Amino acid sequence: MPYDHRNTARRALALVLAATGCCAVLAGCAASQAAPPSGKAQETREAQETQEAQGAQSRPPLASAPTPTRSSASAPASEGGGSLAGRTVVIDPGHNSGNFRHSKEINQKVNIGTNQKECDTTGTSTDAGYTEASFTLDVSHRLRDLLTARGAKVVLTHDADRPWGPCIDERARIGNAARADAVVSVHADGSAVGHRGFHVILPARVRGGAADTAPIVGPSRALGERIADGFERATGTSPANYLGDGTGLDVRDDLGGLNLSTVPKVFVECGNMRDPKDAQLLTSSTWRQKAAQGIADGIATYLGG
C-alpha cells in the first residue's frame, strides 16, 4: 500500500509509536497502526480466514508525467477468457506477516536506482486487526488459481515461506528473472477515513543507477488500464476518490518494485483498509474472490488470452 501523500497522518503515527516504544517502518506502504493479533485472537482469526477460503474458493501523479487516463489503443483488447498457455505471470503479495517481528531487517536501506529506500514495510491493517499482509496473500492465492486454470505459468515472489521480506529490490529481480509477461503487486491502501475505492499504480519514466523504466512505461500502462477495467467490472467498486482524478490510475517514481523492473509491472491497491466501508469489503472472502477475478480478467485481456 505505497503512499507518501499523507505526511500529517505519518507524523501523528510516529508520535504514537514513539510514545509506546514501538518500531515501525513508513516507506512505500504505510506501517500498520496496530500490531497483528496474537494468542487466541490470532488463532481464531486465522481459523475463520481458513474456513472462508475453503468455503468460497499521495503522492499525486508526477508533474512531469501525463495525467493518467485510460485509453483503448495501448494493447489489443479481448474478453480475457482464452488460454494463457506459454505466458508467465509473477504475482507479488505485498508485505509479509513476519515483518512485524523483523523491524531491523526491513528497515535496512536498499538501492532503488534513484535513491535508497527501506527494504520493506509492515503494511497497514483494518481497525479490527486484519493485516494487509494477510489480505494480499489471500488474494494472490486466488489470483494464482484463476490464472493457472487458464494455462499461465504463475510465480509468487513469496508464499509466507520466509520469516520476513523479500526486500523491494529482490521482488523486482524475481519478476525480471522469470522474464514475466506481466507482474502484479497486490496491496491495500492505508489512507484516511472517507477515502474509498481502488487504484492501480503505474511506473513513471525513471532513469538512474540500475533503474531505467523507459522500455516498460507503455506496456505497464496498458496492463494497468486493463486491470482497472476488469477490477471495476468484477467487484462493482469505483476508482479511488482521493487520487487519480477518477481514472483509478496513479503514476509513481518512488517505488523500487517499479523502478527496478525490466518487465511490465503494476501495483494494485484494492481498497482502503482504514475506511470502515472499504474494510467491510476487504475482509469479505466473497469480495476477495471478485477482486482476484477482476485482476485475472485484466491480465488475460492485456495478454490477449
PDB file of C-alpha atoms in Angstrom:
ATOM      1  CA  MET A   1       0.000   0.000   0.000  1.00  0.00           C
ATOM      2  CA  PRO A   2       2.501   2.539  -1.172  1.00  0.00           C
ATOM      3  CA  TYR A   3       1.536   6.078  -0.330  1.00  0.00           C
ATOM      4  CA  ASP A   4       3.616   9.124   0.550  1.00  0.00           C
ATOM      5  CA  HIS A   5       0.835  11.691   0.252  1.00  0.00           C
ATOM      6  CA  ARG A   6      -0.337  11.677   3.859  1.00  0.00           C
ATOM      7  CA  ASN A   7       2.511  13.293   5.779  1.00  0.00           C
ATOM      8  CA  THR A   8       0.232  14.567   8.556  1.00  0.00           C
ATOM      9  CA  ALA A   9      -1.031  11.075   9.313  1.00  0.00           C
ATOM     10  CA  ARG A  10       2.526   9.737   9.221  1.00  0.00           C
ATOM     11  CA  ARG A  11       3.707  12.349  11.756  1.00  0.00           C
ATOM     12  CA  ALA A  12       0.801  11.535  14.063  1.00  0.00           C
ATOM     13  CA  LEU A  13       1.531   7.831  13.841  1.00  0.00           C
ATOM     14  CA  ALA A  14       5.218   8.435  14.530  1.00  0.00           C
ATOM     15  CA  LEU A  15       4.329  10.297  17.738  1.00  0.00           C
ATOM     16  CA  VAL A  16       2.111   7.438  18.897  1.00  0.00           C
ATOM     17  CA  LEU A  17       4.798   4.875  18.153  1.00  0.00           C
ATOM     18  CA  ALA A  18       7.440   6.939  19.907  1.00  0.00           C
ATOM     19  CA  ALA A  19       5.258   7.226  22.995  1.00  0.00           C
ATOM     20  CA  THR A  20       4.705   3.464  23.174  1.00  0.00           C
ATOM     21  CA  GLY A  21       8.257   2.467  22.333  1.00  0.00           C
ATOM     22  CA  CYS A  22       7.124   0.627  19.228  1.00  0.00           C
ATOM     23  CA  CYS A  23       9.056   0.496  15.982  1.00  0.00           C
ATOM     24  CA  ALA A  24       7.516   0.583  12.539  1.00  0.00           C
ATOM     25  CA  VAL A  25       8.523   1.357   9.005  1.00  0.00           C
ATOM     26  CA  LEU A  26       6.928   4.120   6.980  1.00  0.00           C
ATOM     27  CA  ALA A  27       8.289   3.762   3.472  1.00  0.00           C
ATOM     28  CA  GLY A  28       6.397   2.547   0.425  1.00  0.00           C
ATOM     29  CA  CYS A  29       3.212   1.285   2.044  1.00  0.00           C
ATOM     30  CA  ALA A  30       2.482   2.732   5.465  1.00  0.00           C
ATOM     31  CA  ALA A  31       3.092   0.693   8.560  1.00  0.00           C
ATOM     32  CA  SER A  32       0.136  -0.767  10.399  1.00  0.00           C
ATOM     33  CA  GLN A  33      -1.276   1.289  13.224  1.00  0.00           C
ATOM     34  CA  ALA A  34      -1.691  -1.830  15.273  1.00  0.00           C
ATOM     35  CA  ALA A  35       0.462  -4.909  15.776  1.00  0.00           C
ATOM     36  CA  PRO A  36      -1.010  -8.085  14.333  1.00  0.00           C
ATOM     37  CA  PRO A  37      -3.389 -10.057  16.569  1.00  0.00           C
ATOM     38  CA  SER A  38      -1.664 -12.540  18.857  1.00  0.00           C
ATOM     39  CA  GLY A  39      -2.505 -15.514  21.040  1.00  0.00           C
ATOM     40  CA  LYS A  40      -6.033 -16.946  20.956  1.00  0.00           C
ATOM     41  CA  ALA A  41      -7.376 -13.976  18.969  1.00  0.00           C
ATOM     42  CA  GLN A  42      -4.830 -14.620  16.211  1.00  0.00           C
ATOM     43  CA  GLU A  43      -5.649 -18.346  16.149  1.00  0.00           C
ATOM     44  CA  THR A  44      -9.385 -17.619  15.966  1.00  0.00           C
ATOM     45  CA  ARG A  45      -8.950 -15.106  13.144  1.00  0.00           C
ATOM     46  CA  GLU A  46      -6.707 -17.443  11.155  1.00  0.00           C
ATOM     47  CA  ALA A  47      -9.219 -20.285  11.590  1.00  0.00           C
ATOM     48  CA  GLN A  48     -12.037 -18.052  10.371  1.00  0.00           C
ATOM     49  CA  GLU A  49      -9.990 -16.997   7.318  1.00  0.00           C
ATOM     50  CA  THR A  50      -9.208 -20.636   6.515  1.00  0.00           C
ATOM     51  CA  GLN A  51     -12.900 -21.543   6.719  1.00  0.00           C
ATOM     52  CA  GLU A  52     -13.805 -18.610   4.481  1.00  0.00           C
ATOM     53  CA  ALA A  53     -11.233 -19.541   1.883  1.00  0.00           C
ATOM     54  CA  GLN A  54     -12.373 -23.150   1.845  1.00  0.00           C
ATOM     55  CA  GLY A  55     -15.996 -22.117   1.586  1.00  0.00           C
ATOM     56  CA  ALA A  56     -15.540 -19.765  -1.390  1.00  0.00           C
ATOM     57  CA  GLN A  57     -12.529 -20.956  -3.033  1.00  0.00           C
ATOM     58  CA  SER A  58      -0.398  10.653  -2.408  1.00  0.00           C
ATOM     59  CA  ARG A  59       1.667  11.239  -3.501  1.00  0.00           C
ATOM     60  CA  PRO A  60      -0.236  12.540  -6.540  1.00  0.00           C
ATOM     61  CA  PRO A  61       0.829  11.854 -10.140  1.00  0.00           C
ATOM     62  CA  LEU A  62       4.186  13.396 -11.083  1.00  0.00           C
ATOM     63  CA  ALA A  63       4.055  16.852 -12.565  1.00  0.00           C
ATOM     64  CA  SER A  64       6.327  15.694 -15.380  1.00  0.00           C
ATOM     65  CA  ALA A  65       4.140  12.708 -16.182  1.00  0.00           C
ATOM     66  CA  PRO A  66       0.892  12.977 -18.167  1.00  0.00           C
ATOM     67  CA  THR A  67      -2.324  12.885 -16.178  1.00  0.00           C
ATOM     68  CA  PRO A  68      -3.308   9.214 -16.123  1.00  0.00           C
ATOM     69  CA  THR A  69      -6.155   8.428 -18.478  1.00  0.00           C
ATOM     70  CA  ARG A  70      -7.456   5.157 -19.744  1.00  0.00           C
ATOM     71  CA  SER A  71      -7.085   4.590 -23.458  1.00  0.00           C
ATOM     72  CA  SER A  72      -8.068   1.780 -25.772  1.00  0.00           C
ATOM     73  CA  ALA A  73      -5.062   1.871 -28.079  1.00  0.00           C
ATOM     74  CA  SER A  74      -2.299   0.682 -25.753  1.00  0.00           C
ATOM     75  CA  ALA A  75      -2.837  -3.061 -26.259  1.00  0.00           C
ATOM     76  CA  PRO A  76      -5.214  -5.356 -28.120  1.00  0.00           C
ATOM     77  CA  ALA A  77      -8.459  -5.858 -26.238  1.00  0.00           C
ATOM     78  CA  SER A  78     -10.166  -9.215 -25.758  1.00  0.00           C
ATOM     79  CA  GLU A  79     -12.697 -10.789 -23.451  1.00  0.00           C
ATOM     80  CA  GLY A  80      -9.913 -12.284 -21.332  1.00  0.00           C
ATOM     81  CA  GLY A  81     -11.432 -15.756 -21.409  1.00  0.00           C
ATOM     82  CA  GLY A  82      -8.950 -17.543 -23.685  1.00  0.00           C
ATOM     83  CA  SER A  83      -5.868 -19.617 -22.979  1.00  0.00           C
ATOM     84  CA  LEU A  84      -2.766 -18.139 -21.367  1.00  0.00           C
ATOM     85  CA  ALA A  85      -0.614 -21.152 -22.194  1.00  0.00           C
ATOM     86  CA  GLY A  86       3.010 -20.150 -22.669  1.00  0.00           C
ATOM     87  CA  ARG A  87       2.593 -16.949 -20.656  1.00  0.00           C
ATOM     88  CA  THR A  88       4.361 -16.237 -17.366  1.00  0.00           C
ATOM     89  CA  VAL A  89       2.770 -14.046 -14.698  1.00  0.00           C
ATOM     90  CA  VAL A  90       4.523 -13.058 -11.473  1.00  0.00           C
ATOM     91  CA  ILE A  91       2.294 -12.238  -8.512  1.00  0.00           C
ATOM     92  CA  ASP A  92       3.847 -10.175  -5.736  1.00  0.00           C
ATOM     93  CA  PRO A  93       1.866 -10.394  -2.450  1.00  0.00           C
ATOM     94  CA  GLY A  94       2.593  -7.079  -0.731  1.00  0.00           C
ATOM     95  CA  HIS A  95       4.465  -7.275   2.596  1.00  0.00           C
ATOM     96  CA  ASN A  96       4.883 -10.289   4.868  1.00  0.00           C
ATOM     97  CA  SER A  97       3.161 -11.006   8.180  1.00  0.00           C
ATOM     98  CA  GLY A  98       6.596 -11.679   9.720  1.00  0.00           C
ATOM     99  CA  ASN A  99       7.780  -8.125   9.005  1.00  0.00           C
ATOM    100  CA  PHE A 100       6.299  -7.023  12.342  1.00  0.00           C
ATOM    101  CA  ARG A 101       8.895  -9.139  14.124  1.00  0.00           C
ATOM    102  CA  HIS A 102      11.840  -8.110  11.952  1.00  0.00           C
ATOM    103  CA  SER A 103      11.969  -4.320  12.066  1.00  0.00           C
ATOM    104  CA  LYS A 104      15.770  -4.260  11.927  1.00  0.00           C
ATOM    105  CA  GLU A 105      15.876  -6.257   8.710  1.00  0.00           C
ATOM    106  CA  ILE A 106      13.110  -4.425   6.887  1.00  0.00           C
ATOM    107  CA  ASN A 107      14.482  -1.035   7.928  1.00  0.00           C
ATOM    108  CA  GLN A 108      17.758  -1.659   6.116  1.00  0.00           C
ATOM    109  CA  LYS A 109      18.135   0.520   3.024  1.00  0.00           C
ATOM    110  CA  VAL A 110      18.332  -0.923  -0.473  1.00  0.00           C
ATOM    111  CA  ASN A 111      19.164   0.787  -3.750  1.00  0.00           C
ATOM    112  CA  ILE A 112      16.140   1.522  -5.963  1.00  0.00           C
ATOM    113  CA  GLY A 113      18.154   3.189  -8.723  1.00  0.00           C
ATOM    114  CA  THR A 114      17.333   6.805  -7.962  1.00  0.00           C
ATOM    115  CA  ASN A 115      17.993   6.639  -4.208  1.00  0.00           C
ATOM    116  CA  GLN A 116      17.973   4.411  -1.139  1.00  0.00           C
ATOM    117  CA  LYS A 117      14.793   3.128   0.443  1.00  0.00           C
ATOM    118  CA  GLU A 118      13.793   0.738   3.226  1.00  0.00           C
ATOM    119  CA  CYS A 119      13.818  -2.954   2.335  1.00  0.00           C
ATOM    120  CA  ASP A 120      10.082  -3.340   3.044  1.00  0.00           C
ATOM    121  CA  THR A 121       7.353  -2.206   5.429  1.00  0.00           C
ATOM    122  CA  THR A 122       4.828  -3.909   7.671  1.00  0.00           C
ATOM    123  CA  GLY A 123       1.851  -2.742   5.651  1.00  0.00           C
ATOM    124  CA  THR A 124      -1.371  -1.473   7.158  1.00  0.00           C
ATOM    125  CA  SER A 125      -4.433  -3.149   8.715  1.00  0.00           C
ATOM    126  CA  THR A 126      -8.127  -2.642   9.375  1.00  0.00           C
ATOM    127  CA  ASP A 127      -9.254  -1.258  12.723  1.00  0.00           C
ATOM    128  CA  ALA A 128     -10.156  -4.834  13.703  1.00  0.00           C
ATOM    129  CA  GLY A 129      -6.589  -6.016  13.041  1.00  0.00           C
ATOM    130  CA  TYR A 130      -6.919  -7.746   9.676  1.00  0.00           C
ATOM    131  CA  THR A 131      -3.478  -7.118   8.207  1.00  0.00           C
ATOM    132  CA  GLU A 132      -2.617  -6.077   4.700  1.00  0.00           C
ATOM    133  CA  ALA A 133      -0.135  -8.953   4.504  1.00  0.00           C
ATOM    134  CA  SER A 134      -2.926 -11.462   5.214  1.00  0.00           C
ATOM    135  CA  PHE A 135      -5.154  -9.802   2.632  1.00  0.00           C
ATOM    136  CA  THR A 136      -2.534  -9.689  -0.108  1.00  0.00           C
ATOM    137  CA  LEU A 137      -1.547 -13.332   0.317  1.00  0.00           C
ATOM    138  CA  ASP A 138      -5.177 -14.474   0.229  1.00  0.00           C
ATOM    139  CA  VAL A 139      -5.962 -12.510  -2.934  1.00  0.00           C
ATOM    140  CA  SER A 140      -2.683 -13.656  -4.501  1.00  0.00           C
ATOM    141  CA  HIS A 141      -3.584 -17.310  -3.923  1.00  0.00           C
ATOM    142  CA  ARG A 142      -6.980 -16.796  -5.521  1.00  0.00           C
ATOM    143  CA  LEU A 143      -5.399 -14.951  -8.430  1.00  0.00           C
ATOM    144  CA  ARG A 144      -2.809 -17.710  -8.893  1.00  0.00           C
ATOM    145  CA  ASP A 145      -5.536 -20.345  -9.106  1.00  0.00           C
ATOM    146  CA  LEU A 146      -7.529 -18.356 -11.677  1.00  0.00           C
ATOM    147  CA  LEU A 147      -4.511 -17.744 -13.900  1.00  0.00           C
ATOM    148  CA  THR A 148      -3.251 -21.319 -13.602  1.00  0.00           C
ATOM    149  CA  ALA A 149      -6.678 -22.558 -14.669  1.00  0.00           C
ATOM    150  CA  ARG A 150      -6.245 -20.501 -17.863  1.00  0.00           C
ATOM    151  CA  GLY A 151      -2.904 -22.155 -18.564  1.00  0.00           C
ATOM    152  CA  ALA A 152      -0.481 -19.492 -17.345  1.00  0.00           C
ATOM    153  CA  LYS A 153       2.727 -20.239 -15.506  1.00  0.00           C
ATOM    154  CA  VAL A 154       2.476 -18.358 -12.216  1.00  0.00           C
ATOM    155  CA  VAL A 155       5.379 -17.392  -9.930  1.00  0.00           C
ATOM    156  CA  LEU A 156       4.874 -15.874  -6.464  1.00  0.00           C
ATOM    157  CA  THR A 157       7.596 -13.620  -5.042  1.00  0.00           C
ATOM    158  CA  HIS A 158       6.906 -15.275  -1.674  1.00  0.00           C
ATOM    159  CA  ASP A 159       4.282 -17.538  -0.137  1.00  0.00           C
ATOM    160  CA  ALA A 160       4.592 -16.927   3.614  1.00  0.00           C
ATOM    161  CA  ASP A 161       7.542 -19.305   3.357  1.00  0.00           C
ATOM    162  CA  ARG A 162      10.140 -16.925   4.775  1.00  0.00           C
ATOM    163  CA  PRO A 163      10.284 -15.029   8.095  1.00  0.00           C
ATOM    164  CA  TRP A 164      10.283 -11.538   6.510  1.00  0.00           C
ATOM    165  CA  GLY A 165      10.554  -9.766   3.169  1.00  0.00           C
ATOM    166  CA  PRO A 166      11.572 -10.159   0.423  1.00  0.00           C
ATOM    167  CA  CYS A 167      13.026  -6.671   0.024  1.00  0.00           C
ATOM    168  CA  ILE A 168      11.612  -4.470  -2.715  1.00  0.00           C
ATOM    169  CA  ASP A 169      14.688  -4.853  -4.914  1.00  0.00           C
ATOM    170  CA  GLU A 170      14.542  -8.643  -4.664  1.00  0.00           C
ATOM    171  CA  ARG A 171      10.843  -8.603  -5.565  1.00  0.00           C
ATOM    172  CA  ALA A 172      11.741  -6.764  -8.763  1.00  0.00           C
ATOM    173  CA  ARG A 173      14.556  -9.191  -9.536  1.00  0.00           C
ATOM    174  CA  ILE A 174      12.202 -12.171  -9.230  1.00  0.00           C
ATOM    175  CA  GLY A 175       9.941 -10.762 -11.938  1.00  0.00           C
ATOM    176  CA  ASN A 176      12.910  -9.886 -14.134  1.00  0.00           C
ATOM    177  CA  ALA A 177      14.500 -13.321 -13.753  1.00  0.00           C
ATOM    178  CA  ALA A 178      11.223 -15.011 -14.670  1.00  0.00           C
ATOM    179  CA  ARG A 179      11.066 -12.875 -17.840  1.00  0.00           C
ATOM    180  CA  ALA A 180       7.444 -12.352 -16.903  1.00  0.00           C
ATOM    181  CA  ASP A 181       4.890 -11.210 -19.435  1.00  0.00           C
ATOM    182  CA  ALA A 182       3.241  -9.307 -16.573  1.00  0.00           C
ATOM    183  CA  VAL A 183       3.912  -8.666 -12.891  1.00  0.00           C
ATOM    184  CA  VAL A 184       1.215  -7.567 -10.459  1.00  0.00           C
ATOM    185  CA  SER A 185       1.949  -6.476  -6.904  1.00  0.00           C
ATOM    186  CA  VAL A 186      -1.157  -6.882  -4.734  1.00  0.00           C
ATOM    187  CA  HIS A 187      -1.774  -4.311  -1.984  1.00  0.00           C
ATOM    188  CA  ALA A 188      -4.418  -2.450   0.039  1.00  0.00           C
ATOM    189  CA  ASP A 189      -4.067   1.206   0.985  1.00  0.00           C
ATOM    190  CA  GLY A 190      -3.967   2.838   4.420  1.00  0.00           C
ATOM    191  CA  SER A 191      -5.397   6.268   3.739  1.00  0.00           C
ATOM    192  CA  ALA A 192      -7.844   8.435   5.710  1.00  0.00           C
ATOM    193  CA  VAL A 193     -11.435   7.574   6.564  1.00  0.00           C
ATOM    194  CA  GLY A 194     -13.675   8.625   3.682  1.00  0.00           C
ATOM    195  CA  HIS A 195     -11.024   7.793   1.107  1.00  0.00           C
ATOM    196  CA  ARG A 196     -12.524   4.892  -0.794  1.00  0.00           C
ATOM    197  CA  GLY A 197     -12.001   2.818  -3.908  1.00  0.00           C
ATOM    198  CA  PHE A 198      -9.203   1.060  -5.760  1.00  0.00           C
ATOM    199  CA  HIS A 199      -6.327   2.369  -7.828  1.00  0.00           C
ATOM    200  CA  VAL A 200      -3.544   0.941  -9.959  1.00  0.00           C
ATOM    201  CA  ILE A 201      -0.026   2.393  -9.664  1.00  0.00           C
ATOM    202  CA  LEU A 202       1.949   2.733 -12.896  1.00  0.00           C
ATOM    203  CA  PRO A 203       5.710   3.301 -13.267  1.00  0.00           C
ATOM    204  CA  ALA A 204       6.866   6.789 -14.213  1.00  0.00           C
ATOM    205  CA  ARG A 205       9.736   7.278 -16.638  1.00  0.00           C
ATOM    206  CA  VAL A 206      12.768   6.887 -14.382  1.00  0.00           C
ATOM    207  CA  ARG A 207      16.449   6.597 -15.186  1.00  0.00           C
ATOM    208  CA  GLY A 208      19.208   6.450 -12.623  1.00  0.00           C
ATOM    209  CA  GLY A 209      21.644   3.824 -11.416  1.00  0.00           C
ATOM    210  CA  ALA A 210      20.117   0.406 -12.006  1.00  0.00           C
ATOM    211  CA  ALA A 211      16.728   1.923 -12.858  1.00  0.00           C
ATOM    212  CA  ASP A 212      15.536   2.540 -16.409  1.00  0.00           C
ATOM    213  CA  THR A 213      11.794   2.220 -16.857  1.00  0.00           C
ATOM    214  CA  ALA A 214      11.603   3.652 -20.384  1.00  0.00           C
ATOM    215  CA  PRO A 215      11.019   0.229 -22.020  1.00  0.00           C
ATOM    216  CA  ILE A 216       8.191  -0.716 -19.634  1.00  0.00           C
ATOM    217  CA  VAL A 217       6.248   2.531 -19.178  1.00  0.00           C
ATOM    218  CA  GLY A 218       3.960   1.939 -22.166  1.00  0.00           C
ATOM    219  CA  PRO A 219       3.286  -1.785 -21.618  1.00  0.00           C
ATOM    220  CA  SER A 220       2.780  -1.238 -17.886  1.00  0.00           C
ATOM    221  CA  ARG A 221       0.187   1.457 -18.576  1.00  0.00           C
ATOM    222  CA  ALA A 222      -1.645  -0.917 -20.915  1.00  0.00           C
ATOM    223  CA  LEU A 223      -1.566  -3.619 -18.243  1.00  0.00           C
ATOM    224  CA  GLY A 224      -2.783  -1.189 -15.577  1.00  0.00           C
ATOM    225  CA  GLU A 225      -5.651   0.075 -17.721  1.00  0.00           C
ATOM    226  CA  ARG A 226      -6.871  -3.457 -18.412  1.00  0.00           C
ATOM    227  CA  ILE A 227      -6.683  -4.376 -14.723  1.00  0.00           C
ATOM    228  CA  ALA A 228      -8.528  -1.208 -13.665  1.00  0.00           C
ATOM    229  CA  ASP A 229     -11.325  -2.005 -16.119  1.00  0.00           C
ATOM    230  CA  GLY A 230     -11.519  -5.655 -15.072  1.00  0.00           C
ATOM    231  CA  PHE A 231     -11.402  -4.816 -11.361  1.00  0.00           C
ATOM    232  CA  GLU A 232     -14.203  -2.272 -11.574  1.00  0.00           C
ATOM    233  CA  ARG A 233     -16.365  -4.679 -13.557  1.00  0.00           C
ATOM    234  CA  ALA A 234     -15.809  -7.701 -11.326  1.00  0.00           C
ATOM    235  CA  THR A 235     -16.069  -6.012  -7.919  1.00  0.00           C
ATOM    236  CA  GLY A 236     -18.555  -3.234  -8.648  1.00  0.00           C
ATOM    237  CA  THR A 237     -16.342  -0.808  -6.729  1.00  0.00           C
ATOM    238  CA  SER A 238     -15.316   2.588  -8.052  1.00  0.00           C
ATOM    239  CA  PRO A 239     -11.883   4.061  -8.713  1.00  0.00           C
ATOM    240  CA  ALA A 240     -10.319   5.903  -5.770  1.00  0.00           C
ATOM    241  CA  ASN A 241     -11.967   9.177  -4.833  1.00  0.00           C
ATOM    242  CA  TYR A 242      -8.740  10.641  -3.392  1.00  0.00           C
ATOM    243  CA  LEU A 243      -6.197  10.365  -6.220  1.00  0.00           C
ATOM    244  CA  GLY A 244      -6.013   9.633  -9.930  1.00  0.00           C
ATOM    245  CA  ASP A 245      -8.745  12.112 -10.910  1.00  0.00           C
ATOM    246  CA  GLY A 246     -11.306   9.316 -11.066  1.00  0.00           C
ATOM    247  CA  THR A 247      -9.284   7.201 -13.511  1.00  0.00           C
ATOM    248  CA  GLY A 248      -8.154   4.615 -10.977  1.00  0.00           C
ATOM    249  CA  LEU A 249      -4.592   5.183 -12.202  1.00  0.00           C
ATOM    250  CA  ASP A 250      -1.652   6.794 -10.388  1.00  0.00           C
ATOM    251  CA  VAL A 251       1.912   7.343 -11.694  1.00  0.00           C
ATOM    252  CA  ARG A 252       4.825   6.986  -9.248  1.00  0.00           C
ATOM    253  CA  ASP A 253       8.617   7.307  -9.496  1.00  0.00           C
ATOM    254  CA  ASP A 254       9.479   6.405  -5.890  1.00  0.00           C
ATOM    255  CA  LEU A 255       8.692   2.695  -5.721  1.00  0.00           C
ATOM    256  CA  GLY A 256      11.643   0.347  -6.021  1.00  0.00           C
ATOM    257  CA  GLY A 257       9.463  -2.516  -7.183  1.00  0.00           C
ATOM    258  CA  LEU A 258       8.559  -0.484 -10.278  1.00  0.00           C
ATOM    259  CA  ASN A 259      11.816   1.419 -10.788  1.00  0.00           C
ATOM    260  CA  LEU A 260      13.899  -1.752 -10.939  1.00  0.00           C
ATOM    261  CA  SER A 261      11.529  -3.796 -13.074  1.00  0.00           C
ATOM    262  CA  THR A 262      12.537  -4.637 -16.633  1.00  0.00           C
ATOM    263  CA  VAL A 263       9.179  -6.253 -17.421  1.00  0.00           C
ATOM    264  CA  PRO A 264       5.644  -4.768 -17.408  1.00  0.00           C
ATOM    265  CA  LYS A 265       4.591  -4.284 -13.808  1.00  0.00           C
ATOM    266  CA  VAL A 266       1.893  -2.500 -11.781  1.00  0.00           C
ATOM    267  CA  PHE A 267       0.710  -2.270  -8.184  1.00  0.00           C
ATOM    268  CA  VAL A 268      -2.989  -2.813  -7.433  1.00  0.00           C
ATOM    269  CA  GLU A 269      -4.326  -1.053  -4.336  1.00  0.00           C
ATOM    270  CA  CYS A 270      -7.595  -2.952  -3.906  1.00  0.00           C
ATOM    271  CA  GLY A 271      -9.178  -0.564  -1.401  1.00  0.00           C
ATOM    272  CA  ASN A 272      -8.526   1.434   1.758  1.00  0.00           C
ATOM    273  CA  MET A 273      -8.218  -0.669   4.907  1.00  0.00           C
ATOM    274  CA  ARG A 274      -8.563   2.383   7.147  1.00  0.00           C
ATOM    275  CA  ASP A 275     -12.043   3.240   5.855  1.00  0.00           C
ATOM    276  CA  PRO A 276     -14.805   1.189   7.573  1.00  0.00           C
ATOM    277  CA  LYS A 277     -16.845   0.712   4.388  1.00  0.00           C
ATOM    278  CA  ASP A 278     -13.887  -0.393   2.313  1.00  0.00           C
ATOM    279  CA  ALA A 279     -12.689  -2.565   5.196  1.00  0.00           C
ATOM    280  CA  GLN A 280     -16.018  -4.410   5.114  1.00  0.00           C
ATOM    281  CA  LEU A 281     -15.321  -5.378   1.528  1.00  0.00           C
ATOM    282  CA  LEU A 282     -11.668  -6.281   2.038  1.00  0.00           C
ATOM    283  CA  THR A 283     -12.495  -8.642   4.915  1.00  0.00           C
ATOM    284  CA  SER A 284     -15.134 -10.498   2.877  1.00  0.00           C
ATOM    285  CA  SER A 285     -13.923 -13.719   1.256  1.00  0.00           C
ATOM    286  CA  THR A 286     -16.630 -13.358  -1.404  1.00  0.00           C
ATOM    287  CA  TRP A 287     -15.382  -9.882  -2.338  1.00  0.00           C
ATOM    288  CA  ARG A 288     -11.749 -11.003  -2.307  1.00  0.00           C
ATOM    289  CA  GLN A 289     -12.647 -13.646  -4.880  1.00  0.00           C
ATOM    290  CA  LYS A 290     -14.202 -10.931  -7.034  1.00  0.00           C
ATOM    291  CA  ALA A 291     -11.059  -8.814  -6.641  1.00  0.00           C
ATOM    292  CA  ALA A 292      -8.897 -11.718  -7.799  1.00  0.00           C
ATOM    293  CA  GLN A 293     -11.242 -12.327 -10.700  1.00  0.00           C
ATOM    294  CA  GLY A 294     -11.052  -8.704 -11.794  1.00  0.00           C
ATOM    295  CA  ILE A 295      -7.254  -8.694 -11.718  1.00  0.00           C
ATOM    296  CA  ALA A 296      -7.133 -12.014 -13.585  1.00  0.00           C
ATOM    297  CA  ASP A 297      -9.512 -10.724 -16.243  1.00  0.00           C
ATOM    298  CA  GLY A 298      -7.395  -7.615 -16.708  1.00  0.00           C
ATOM    299  CA  ILE A 299      -4.181  -9.610 -17.052  1.00  0.00           C
ATOM    300  CA  ALA A 300      -5.776 -12.017 -19.513  1.00  0.00           C
ATOM    301  CA  THR A 301      -7.153  -9.162 -21.612  1.00  0.00           C
ATOM    302  CA  TYR A 302      -3.745  -7.491 -21.670  1.00  0.00           C
ATOM    303  CA  LEU A 303      -2.070 -10.747 -22.750  1.00  0.00           C
ATOM    304  CA  GLY A 304      -4.723 -11.387 -25.379  1.00  0.00           C
ATOM    305  CA  GLY A 305      -5.892 -14.581 -23.703  1.00  0.00           C
TER     306      GLY A 305
END
